[in-house]
PDB file of C-alpha atoms and ligand atoms in Angstrom:
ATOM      1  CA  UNK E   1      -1.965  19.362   0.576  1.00 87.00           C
ATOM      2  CA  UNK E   2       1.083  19.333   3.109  1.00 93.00           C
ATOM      3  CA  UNK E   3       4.212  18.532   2.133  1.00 96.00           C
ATOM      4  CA  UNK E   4       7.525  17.665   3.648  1.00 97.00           C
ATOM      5  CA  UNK E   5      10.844  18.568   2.479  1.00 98.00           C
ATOM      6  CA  UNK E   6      13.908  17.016   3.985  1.00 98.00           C
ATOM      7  CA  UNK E   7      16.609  18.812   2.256  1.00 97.00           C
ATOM      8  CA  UNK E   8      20.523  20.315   4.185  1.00 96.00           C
ATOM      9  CA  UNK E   9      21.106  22.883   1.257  1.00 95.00           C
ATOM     10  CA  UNK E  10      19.781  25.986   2.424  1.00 96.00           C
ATOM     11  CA  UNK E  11      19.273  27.752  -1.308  1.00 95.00           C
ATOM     12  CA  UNK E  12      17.579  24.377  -2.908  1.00 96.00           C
ATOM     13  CA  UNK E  13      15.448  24.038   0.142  1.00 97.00           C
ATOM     14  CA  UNK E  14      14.045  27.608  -0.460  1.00 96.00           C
ATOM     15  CA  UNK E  15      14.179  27.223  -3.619  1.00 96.00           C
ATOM     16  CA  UNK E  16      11.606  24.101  -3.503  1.00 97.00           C
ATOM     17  CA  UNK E  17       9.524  25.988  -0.776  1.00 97.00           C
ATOM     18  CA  UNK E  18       8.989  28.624  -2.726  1.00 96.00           C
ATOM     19  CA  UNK E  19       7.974  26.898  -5.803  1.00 95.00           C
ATOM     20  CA  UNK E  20       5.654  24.627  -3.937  1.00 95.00           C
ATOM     21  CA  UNK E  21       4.135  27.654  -1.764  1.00 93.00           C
ATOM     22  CA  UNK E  22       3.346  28.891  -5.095  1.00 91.00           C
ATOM     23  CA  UNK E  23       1.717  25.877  -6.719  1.00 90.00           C
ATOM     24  CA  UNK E  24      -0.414  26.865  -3.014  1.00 87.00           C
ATOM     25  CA  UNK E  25       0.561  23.277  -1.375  1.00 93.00           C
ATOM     26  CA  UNK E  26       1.915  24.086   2.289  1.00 93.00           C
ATOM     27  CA  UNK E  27       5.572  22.762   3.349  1.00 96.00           C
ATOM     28  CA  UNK E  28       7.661  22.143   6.060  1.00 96.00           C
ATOM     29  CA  UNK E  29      11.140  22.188   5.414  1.00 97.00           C
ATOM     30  CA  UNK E  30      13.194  20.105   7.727  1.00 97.00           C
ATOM     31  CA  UNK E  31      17.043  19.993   7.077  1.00 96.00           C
ATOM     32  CA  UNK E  32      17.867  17.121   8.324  1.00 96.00           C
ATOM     33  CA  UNK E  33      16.812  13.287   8.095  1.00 97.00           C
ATOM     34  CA  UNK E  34      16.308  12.810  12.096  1.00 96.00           C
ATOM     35  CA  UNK E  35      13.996  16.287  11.713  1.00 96.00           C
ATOM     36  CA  UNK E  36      11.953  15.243   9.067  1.00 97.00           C
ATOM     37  CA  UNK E  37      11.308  11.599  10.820  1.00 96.00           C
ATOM     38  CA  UNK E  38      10.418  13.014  13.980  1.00 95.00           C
ATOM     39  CA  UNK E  39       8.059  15.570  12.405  1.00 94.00           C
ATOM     40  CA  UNK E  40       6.398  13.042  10.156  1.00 93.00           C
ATOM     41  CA  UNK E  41       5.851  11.465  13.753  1.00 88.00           C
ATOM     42  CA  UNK E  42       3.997  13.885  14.535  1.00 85.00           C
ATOM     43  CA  UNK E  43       1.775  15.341  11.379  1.00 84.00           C
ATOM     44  CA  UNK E  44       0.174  13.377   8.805  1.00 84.00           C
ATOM     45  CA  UNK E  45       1.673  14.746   5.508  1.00 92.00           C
ATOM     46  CA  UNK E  46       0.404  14.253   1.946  1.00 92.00           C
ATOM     47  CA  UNK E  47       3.898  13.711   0.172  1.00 96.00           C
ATOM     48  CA  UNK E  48       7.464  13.470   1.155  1.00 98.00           C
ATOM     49  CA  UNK E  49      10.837  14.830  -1.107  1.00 98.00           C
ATOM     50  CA  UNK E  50      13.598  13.752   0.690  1.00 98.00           C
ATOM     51  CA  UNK E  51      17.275  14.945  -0.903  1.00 97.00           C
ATOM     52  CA  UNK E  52      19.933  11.560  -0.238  1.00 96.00           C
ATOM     53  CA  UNK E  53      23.075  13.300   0.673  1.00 94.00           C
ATOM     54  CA  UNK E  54      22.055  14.866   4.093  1.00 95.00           C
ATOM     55  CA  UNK E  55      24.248  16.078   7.509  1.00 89.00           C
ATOM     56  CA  UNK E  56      24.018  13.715  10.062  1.00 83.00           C
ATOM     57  CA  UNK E  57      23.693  10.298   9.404  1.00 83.00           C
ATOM     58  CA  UNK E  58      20.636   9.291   7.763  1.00 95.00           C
ATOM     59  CA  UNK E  59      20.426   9.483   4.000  1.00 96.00           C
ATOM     60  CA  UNK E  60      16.879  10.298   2.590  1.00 97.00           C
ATOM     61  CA  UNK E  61      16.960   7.012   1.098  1.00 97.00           C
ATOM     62  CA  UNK E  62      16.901   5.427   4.462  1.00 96.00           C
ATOM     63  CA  UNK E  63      14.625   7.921   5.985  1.00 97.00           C
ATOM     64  CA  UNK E  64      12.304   7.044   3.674  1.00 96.00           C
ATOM     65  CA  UNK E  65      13.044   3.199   4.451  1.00 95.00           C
ATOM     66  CA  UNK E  66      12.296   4.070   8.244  1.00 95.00           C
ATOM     67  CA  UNK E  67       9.343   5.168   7.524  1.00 94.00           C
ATOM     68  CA  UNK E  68       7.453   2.235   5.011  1.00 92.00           C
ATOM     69  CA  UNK E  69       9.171   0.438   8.220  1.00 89.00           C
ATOM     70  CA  UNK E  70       6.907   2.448  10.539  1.00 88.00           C
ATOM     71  CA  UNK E  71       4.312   2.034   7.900  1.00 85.00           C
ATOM     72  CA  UNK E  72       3.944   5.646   6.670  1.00 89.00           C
ATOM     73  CA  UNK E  73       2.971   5.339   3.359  1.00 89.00           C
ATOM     74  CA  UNK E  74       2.812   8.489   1.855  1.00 94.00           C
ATOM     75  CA  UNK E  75       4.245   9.042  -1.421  1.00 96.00           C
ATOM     76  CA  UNK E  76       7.927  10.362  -1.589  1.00 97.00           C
ATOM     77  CA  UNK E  77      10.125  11.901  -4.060  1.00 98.00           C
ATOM     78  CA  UNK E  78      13.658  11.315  -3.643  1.00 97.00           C
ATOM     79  CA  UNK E  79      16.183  14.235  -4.723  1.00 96.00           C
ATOM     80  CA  UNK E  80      19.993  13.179  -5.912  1.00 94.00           C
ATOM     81  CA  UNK E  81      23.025  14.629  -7.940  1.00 93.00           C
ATOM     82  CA  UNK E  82      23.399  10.785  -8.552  1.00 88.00           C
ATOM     83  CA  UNK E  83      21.980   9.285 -11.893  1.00 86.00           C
ATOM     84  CA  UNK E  84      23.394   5.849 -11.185  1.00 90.00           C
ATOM     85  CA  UNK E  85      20.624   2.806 -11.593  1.00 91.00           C
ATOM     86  CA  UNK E  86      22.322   1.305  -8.402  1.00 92.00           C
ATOM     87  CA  UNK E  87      20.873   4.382  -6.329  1.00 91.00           C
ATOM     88  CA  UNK E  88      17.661   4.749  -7.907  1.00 92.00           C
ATOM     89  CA  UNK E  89      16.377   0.702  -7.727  1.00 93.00           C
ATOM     90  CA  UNK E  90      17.871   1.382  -4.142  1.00 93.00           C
ATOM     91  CA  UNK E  91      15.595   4.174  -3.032  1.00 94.00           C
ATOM     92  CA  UNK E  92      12.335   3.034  -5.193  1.00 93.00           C
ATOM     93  CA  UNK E  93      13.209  -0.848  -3.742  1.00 93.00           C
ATOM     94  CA  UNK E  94      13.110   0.677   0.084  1.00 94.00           C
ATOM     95  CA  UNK E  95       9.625   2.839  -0.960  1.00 93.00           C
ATOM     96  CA  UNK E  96      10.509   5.819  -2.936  1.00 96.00           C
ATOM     97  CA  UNK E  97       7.863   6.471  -5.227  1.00 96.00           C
ATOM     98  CA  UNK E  98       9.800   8.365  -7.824  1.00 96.00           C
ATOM     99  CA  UNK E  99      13.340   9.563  -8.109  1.00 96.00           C
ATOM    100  CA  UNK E 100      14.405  13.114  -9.680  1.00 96.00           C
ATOM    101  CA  UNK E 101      18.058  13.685 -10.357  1.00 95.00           C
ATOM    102  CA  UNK E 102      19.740  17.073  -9.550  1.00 94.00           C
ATOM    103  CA  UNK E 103      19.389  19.714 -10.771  1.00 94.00           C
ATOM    104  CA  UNK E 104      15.855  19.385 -12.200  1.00 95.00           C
ATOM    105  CA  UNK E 105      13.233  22.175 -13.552  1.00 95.00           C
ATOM    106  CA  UNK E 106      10.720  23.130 -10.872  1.00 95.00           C
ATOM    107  CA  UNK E 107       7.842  22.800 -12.960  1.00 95.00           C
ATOM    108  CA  UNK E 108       9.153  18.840 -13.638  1.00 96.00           C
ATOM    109  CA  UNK E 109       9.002  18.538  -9.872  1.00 97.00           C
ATOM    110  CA  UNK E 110       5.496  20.175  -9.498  1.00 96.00           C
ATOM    111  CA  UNK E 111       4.295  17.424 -12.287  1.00 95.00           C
ATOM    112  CA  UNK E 112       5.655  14.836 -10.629  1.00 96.00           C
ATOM    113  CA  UNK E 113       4.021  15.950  -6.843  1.00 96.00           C
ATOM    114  CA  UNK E 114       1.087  16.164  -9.024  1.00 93.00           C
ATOM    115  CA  UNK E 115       1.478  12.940 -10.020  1.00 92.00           C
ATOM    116  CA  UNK E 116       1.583  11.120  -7.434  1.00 94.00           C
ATOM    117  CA  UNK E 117      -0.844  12.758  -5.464  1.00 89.00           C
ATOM    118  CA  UNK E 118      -3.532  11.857  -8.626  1.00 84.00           C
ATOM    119  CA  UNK E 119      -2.506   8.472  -7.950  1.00 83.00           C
ATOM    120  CA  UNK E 120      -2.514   8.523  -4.006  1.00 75.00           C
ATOM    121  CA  UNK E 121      -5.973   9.687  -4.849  1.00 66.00           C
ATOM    122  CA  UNK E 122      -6.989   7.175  -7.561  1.00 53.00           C
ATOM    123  CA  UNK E 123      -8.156   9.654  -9.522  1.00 53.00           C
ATOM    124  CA  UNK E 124      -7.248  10.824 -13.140  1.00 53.00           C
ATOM    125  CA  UNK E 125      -8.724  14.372 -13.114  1.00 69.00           C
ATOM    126  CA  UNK E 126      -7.491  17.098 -11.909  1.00 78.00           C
ATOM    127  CA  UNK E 127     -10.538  18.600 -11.820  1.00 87.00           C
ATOM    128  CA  UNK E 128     -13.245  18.251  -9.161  1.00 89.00           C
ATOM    129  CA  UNK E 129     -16.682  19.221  -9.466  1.00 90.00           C
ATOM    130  CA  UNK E 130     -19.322  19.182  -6.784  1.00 93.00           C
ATOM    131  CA  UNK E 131     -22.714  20.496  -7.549  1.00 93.00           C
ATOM    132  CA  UNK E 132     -22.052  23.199 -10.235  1.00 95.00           C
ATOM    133  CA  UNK E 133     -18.392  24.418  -8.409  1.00 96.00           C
ATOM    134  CA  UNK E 134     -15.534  23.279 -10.462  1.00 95.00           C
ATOM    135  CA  UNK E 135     -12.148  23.707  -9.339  1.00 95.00           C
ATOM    136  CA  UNK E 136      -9.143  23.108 -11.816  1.00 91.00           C
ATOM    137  CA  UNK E 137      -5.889  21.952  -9.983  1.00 85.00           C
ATOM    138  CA  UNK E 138      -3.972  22.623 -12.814  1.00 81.00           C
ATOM    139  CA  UNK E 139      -5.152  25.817 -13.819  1.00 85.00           C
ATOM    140  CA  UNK E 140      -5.834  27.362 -10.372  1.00 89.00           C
ATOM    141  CA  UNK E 141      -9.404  28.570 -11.351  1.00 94.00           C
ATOM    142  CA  UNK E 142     -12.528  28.383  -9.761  1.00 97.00           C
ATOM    143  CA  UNK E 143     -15.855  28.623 -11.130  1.00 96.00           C
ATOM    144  CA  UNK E 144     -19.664  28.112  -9.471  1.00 96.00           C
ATOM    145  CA  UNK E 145     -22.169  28.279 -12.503  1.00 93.00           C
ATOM    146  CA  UNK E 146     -20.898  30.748 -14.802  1.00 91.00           C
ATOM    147  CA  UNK E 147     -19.391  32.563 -12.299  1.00 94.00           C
ATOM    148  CA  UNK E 148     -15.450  32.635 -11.828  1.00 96.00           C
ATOM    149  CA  UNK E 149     -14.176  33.017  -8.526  1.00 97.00           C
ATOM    150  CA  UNK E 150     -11.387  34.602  -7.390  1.00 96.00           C
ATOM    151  CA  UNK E 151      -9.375  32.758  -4.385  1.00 95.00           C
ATOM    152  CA  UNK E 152      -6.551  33.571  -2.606  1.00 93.00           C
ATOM    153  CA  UNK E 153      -3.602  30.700  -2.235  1.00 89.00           C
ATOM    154  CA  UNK E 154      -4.801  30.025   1.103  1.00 91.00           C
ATOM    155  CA  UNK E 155      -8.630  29.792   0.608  1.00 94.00           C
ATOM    156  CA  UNK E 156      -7.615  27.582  -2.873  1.00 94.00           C
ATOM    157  CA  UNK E 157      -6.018  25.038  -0.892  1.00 93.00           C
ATOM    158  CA  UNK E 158      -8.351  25.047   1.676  1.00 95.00           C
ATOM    159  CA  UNK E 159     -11.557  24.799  -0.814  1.00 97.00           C
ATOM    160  CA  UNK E 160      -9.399  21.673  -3.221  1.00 94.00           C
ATOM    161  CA  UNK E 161      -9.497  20.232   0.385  1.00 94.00           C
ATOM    162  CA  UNK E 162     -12.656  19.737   0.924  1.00 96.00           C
ATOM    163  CA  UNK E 163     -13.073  18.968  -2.778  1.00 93.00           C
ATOM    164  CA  UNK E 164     -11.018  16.132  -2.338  1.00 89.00           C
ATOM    165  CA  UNK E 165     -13.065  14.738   0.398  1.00 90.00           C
ATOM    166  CA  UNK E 166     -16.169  15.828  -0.292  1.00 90.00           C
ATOM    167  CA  UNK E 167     -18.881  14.684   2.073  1.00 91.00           C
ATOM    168  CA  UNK E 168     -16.734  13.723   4.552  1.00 92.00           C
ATOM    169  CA  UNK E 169     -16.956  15.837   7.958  1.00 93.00           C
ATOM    170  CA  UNK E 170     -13.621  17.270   8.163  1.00 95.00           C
ATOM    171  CA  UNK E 171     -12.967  18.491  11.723  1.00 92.00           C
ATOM    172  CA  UNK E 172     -10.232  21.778  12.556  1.00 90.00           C
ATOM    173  CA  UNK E 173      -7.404  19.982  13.189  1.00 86.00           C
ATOM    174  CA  UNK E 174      -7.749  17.689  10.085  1.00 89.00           C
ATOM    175  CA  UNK E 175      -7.458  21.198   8.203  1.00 92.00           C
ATOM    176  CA  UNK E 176      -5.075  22.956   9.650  1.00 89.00           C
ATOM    177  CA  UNK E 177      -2.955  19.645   9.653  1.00 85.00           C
ATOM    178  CA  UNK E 178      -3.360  19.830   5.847  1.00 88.00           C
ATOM    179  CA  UNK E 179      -3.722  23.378   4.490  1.00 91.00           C
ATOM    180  CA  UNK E 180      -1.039  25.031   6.808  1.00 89.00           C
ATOM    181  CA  UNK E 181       2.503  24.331   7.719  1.00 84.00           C
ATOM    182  CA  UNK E 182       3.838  23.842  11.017  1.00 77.00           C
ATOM    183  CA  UNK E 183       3.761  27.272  11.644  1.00 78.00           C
ATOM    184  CA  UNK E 184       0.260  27.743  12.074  1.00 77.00           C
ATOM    185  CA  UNK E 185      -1.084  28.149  15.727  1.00 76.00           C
ATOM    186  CA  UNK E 186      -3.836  25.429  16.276  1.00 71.00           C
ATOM    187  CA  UNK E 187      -4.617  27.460  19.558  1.00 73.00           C
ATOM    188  CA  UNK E 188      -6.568  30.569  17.141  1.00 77.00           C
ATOM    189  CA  UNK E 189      -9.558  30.186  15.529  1.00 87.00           C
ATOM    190  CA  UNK E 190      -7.537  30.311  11.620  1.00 89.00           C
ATOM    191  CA  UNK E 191      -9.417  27.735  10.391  1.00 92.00           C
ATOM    192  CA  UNK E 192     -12.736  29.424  10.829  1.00 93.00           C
ATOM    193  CA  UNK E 193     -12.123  32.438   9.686  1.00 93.00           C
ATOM    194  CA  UNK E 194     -10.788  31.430   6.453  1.00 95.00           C
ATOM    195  CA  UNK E 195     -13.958  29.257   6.369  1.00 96.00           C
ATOM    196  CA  UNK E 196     -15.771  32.110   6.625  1.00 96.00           C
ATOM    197  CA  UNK E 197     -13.898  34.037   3.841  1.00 96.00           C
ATOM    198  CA  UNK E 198     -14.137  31.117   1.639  1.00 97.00           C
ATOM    199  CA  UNK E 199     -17.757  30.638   1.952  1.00 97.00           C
ATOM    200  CA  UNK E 200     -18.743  34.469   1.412  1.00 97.00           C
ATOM    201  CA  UNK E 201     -16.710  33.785  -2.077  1.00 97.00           C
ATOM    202  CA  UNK E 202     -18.374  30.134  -2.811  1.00 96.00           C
ATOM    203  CA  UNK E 203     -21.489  29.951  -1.483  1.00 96.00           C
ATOM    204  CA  UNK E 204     -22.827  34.029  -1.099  1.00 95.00           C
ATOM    205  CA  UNK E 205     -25.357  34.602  -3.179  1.00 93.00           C
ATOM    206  CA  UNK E 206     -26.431  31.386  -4.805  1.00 94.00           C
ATOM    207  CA  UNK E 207     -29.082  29.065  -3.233  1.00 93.00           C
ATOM    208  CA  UNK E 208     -27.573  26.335  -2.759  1.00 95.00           C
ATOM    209  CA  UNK E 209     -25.027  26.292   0.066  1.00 96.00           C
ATOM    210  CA  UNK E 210     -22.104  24.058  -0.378  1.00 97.00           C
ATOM    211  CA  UNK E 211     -19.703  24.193   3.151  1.00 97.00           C
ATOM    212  CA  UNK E 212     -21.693  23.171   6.310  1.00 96.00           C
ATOM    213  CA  UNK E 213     -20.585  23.381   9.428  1.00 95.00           C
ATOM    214  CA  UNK E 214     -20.938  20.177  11.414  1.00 94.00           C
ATOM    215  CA  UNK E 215     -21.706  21.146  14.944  1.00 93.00           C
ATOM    216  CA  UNK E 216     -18.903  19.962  17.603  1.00 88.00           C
ATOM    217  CA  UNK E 217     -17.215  18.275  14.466  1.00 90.00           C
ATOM    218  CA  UNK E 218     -16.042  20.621  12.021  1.00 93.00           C
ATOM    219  CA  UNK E 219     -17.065  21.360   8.317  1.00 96.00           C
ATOM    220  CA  UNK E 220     -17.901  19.868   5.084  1.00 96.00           C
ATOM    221  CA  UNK E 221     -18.114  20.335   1.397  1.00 97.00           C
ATOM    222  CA  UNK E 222     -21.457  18.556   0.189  1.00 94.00           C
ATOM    223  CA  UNK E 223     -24.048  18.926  -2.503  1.00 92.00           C
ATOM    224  CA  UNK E 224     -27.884  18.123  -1.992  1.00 84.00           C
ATOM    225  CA  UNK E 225     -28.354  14.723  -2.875  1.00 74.00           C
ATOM    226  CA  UNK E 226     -31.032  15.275  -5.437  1.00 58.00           C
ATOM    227  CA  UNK E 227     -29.814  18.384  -6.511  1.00 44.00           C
ATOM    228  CA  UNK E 228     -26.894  18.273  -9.561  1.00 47.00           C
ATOM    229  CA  UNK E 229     -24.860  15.580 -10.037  1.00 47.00           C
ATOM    230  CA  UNK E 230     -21.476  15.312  -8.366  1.00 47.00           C
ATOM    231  CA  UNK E 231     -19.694  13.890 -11.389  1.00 47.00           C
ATOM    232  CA  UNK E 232     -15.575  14.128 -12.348  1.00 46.00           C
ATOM    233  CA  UNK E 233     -14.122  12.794  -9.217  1.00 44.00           C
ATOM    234  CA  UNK E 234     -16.648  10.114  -7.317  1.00 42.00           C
ATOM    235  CA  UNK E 235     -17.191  10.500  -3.746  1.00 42.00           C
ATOM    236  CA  UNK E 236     -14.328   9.337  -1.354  1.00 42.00           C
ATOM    237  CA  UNK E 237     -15.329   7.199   1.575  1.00 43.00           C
ATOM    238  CA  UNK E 238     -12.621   8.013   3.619  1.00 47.00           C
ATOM    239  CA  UNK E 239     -10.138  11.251   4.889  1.00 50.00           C
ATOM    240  CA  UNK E 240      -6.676  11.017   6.044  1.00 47.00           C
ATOM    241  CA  UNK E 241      -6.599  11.659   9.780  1.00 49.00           C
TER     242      UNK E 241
HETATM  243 CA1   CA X   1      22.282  17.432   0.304  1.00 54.79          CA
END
């Protein structure tokens, strides 16, 4: 899950980063209003948290505004020192989707991305289950069978990924659009090689193989048909570009 921070205050911005980095989603931090917009241009992101008071001369509030207006519609998270109701039915009226007032616990704004992501993807669970791998959002574990499985940050976001769309042929630049930050090179071949990491973990060793590669496409996450049932999260019909 990629998210995009548009935040001018150097410490809160890391602070945020940080937090989210550890809770494994990957950010780009943009610290200013015009950044963010033209970046959001460019990438499809999964969430938005946009502080108000920003240098230069767009507000969050009416960077997120510009951006229903372009009709980007992922979720967003506005930040303010301001607890007024004047500013909050301001930013949720011009498509904020939830409004956090300075300063706030980072675990509070974790819930909240995790919120609205649940929502975003109209499910309740946090938990997805294909076949007999279960991965728990919440608790950051992984299990296939009996066994647990230990992941790294990047091969966890990577494998709740193709959780979250599973069946659905997801090609490279889908992941690397969603799993890394704008740092990543799209020119090397990252995306395979934590594929390959990922599967020795997942699929080594039990009959069953769960991550296909799609020849020319990509990769997926998908369980036999007839084998176990893919219960907890139903089957998505569509990806985000
Ligand atoms: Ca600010």
């Amino acid at each position: 899950m990629r998210i995009l921070l548009i935040e001018d205050e150097k410490e809160i911005a890391n602070f945020v980063v940080n937090g989210l980095r550890a809770e494994r989603f990957a950010v780009d931090w943009a610290d200013s209003a015009e950044k963010g917009l033209a970046w959001a241009r460019l990438s499809s992101y999964d969430l938005g948290i946009f502080d108000v008071k920003l240098q230069g001369g767009i507000t969050g509030i009416e960077a997120c505004r510009r951006l229903r207006e372009r009709g980007i519609g992922f979720p967003i998270i506005i930040l303010s020192v301001m607890n007024d109701a004047i500013t909050k039915v301001k930013a949720l009226n011009l498509g904020a989707d939830d409004y956090l007032q300075k300063p706030f616990f980072m675990a509070e704004l974790i819930a909240r991305v995790r919120a609205l992501l649940r929502r975003e993807k109209k499910t309740e669970n946090p938990v997805f289950k294909v076949a007999d791998l279960i991965l728990d959002t919440i608790k950051h574990t992984v299990i296939r069978g009996d066994k647990p499985i230990k992941l790294n940050r990047k091969e966890f976001s990577l494998l709740e990924y193709f959780m979250r769309n599973q069946g659905i042929t997801l090609t490279r630049a889908m992941i690397l659009e969603h799993v890394w930050d704008a740092n990543a090179d799209p020119f090397t071949n990252t995306v395979d090689v934590h594929i390959r990491f990922l599967r020795q973990k997942i699929d080594d060793g039990f009959k069953e193989k769960l991550i296909k590669t799609v020849h020319g496409y990509g990769y997926k996450l998908e369980a036999k048909p007839d084998g176990p049932q893919t219960a907890g999260t139903g089957k998505r019909q569509t990806a985000k570009p």
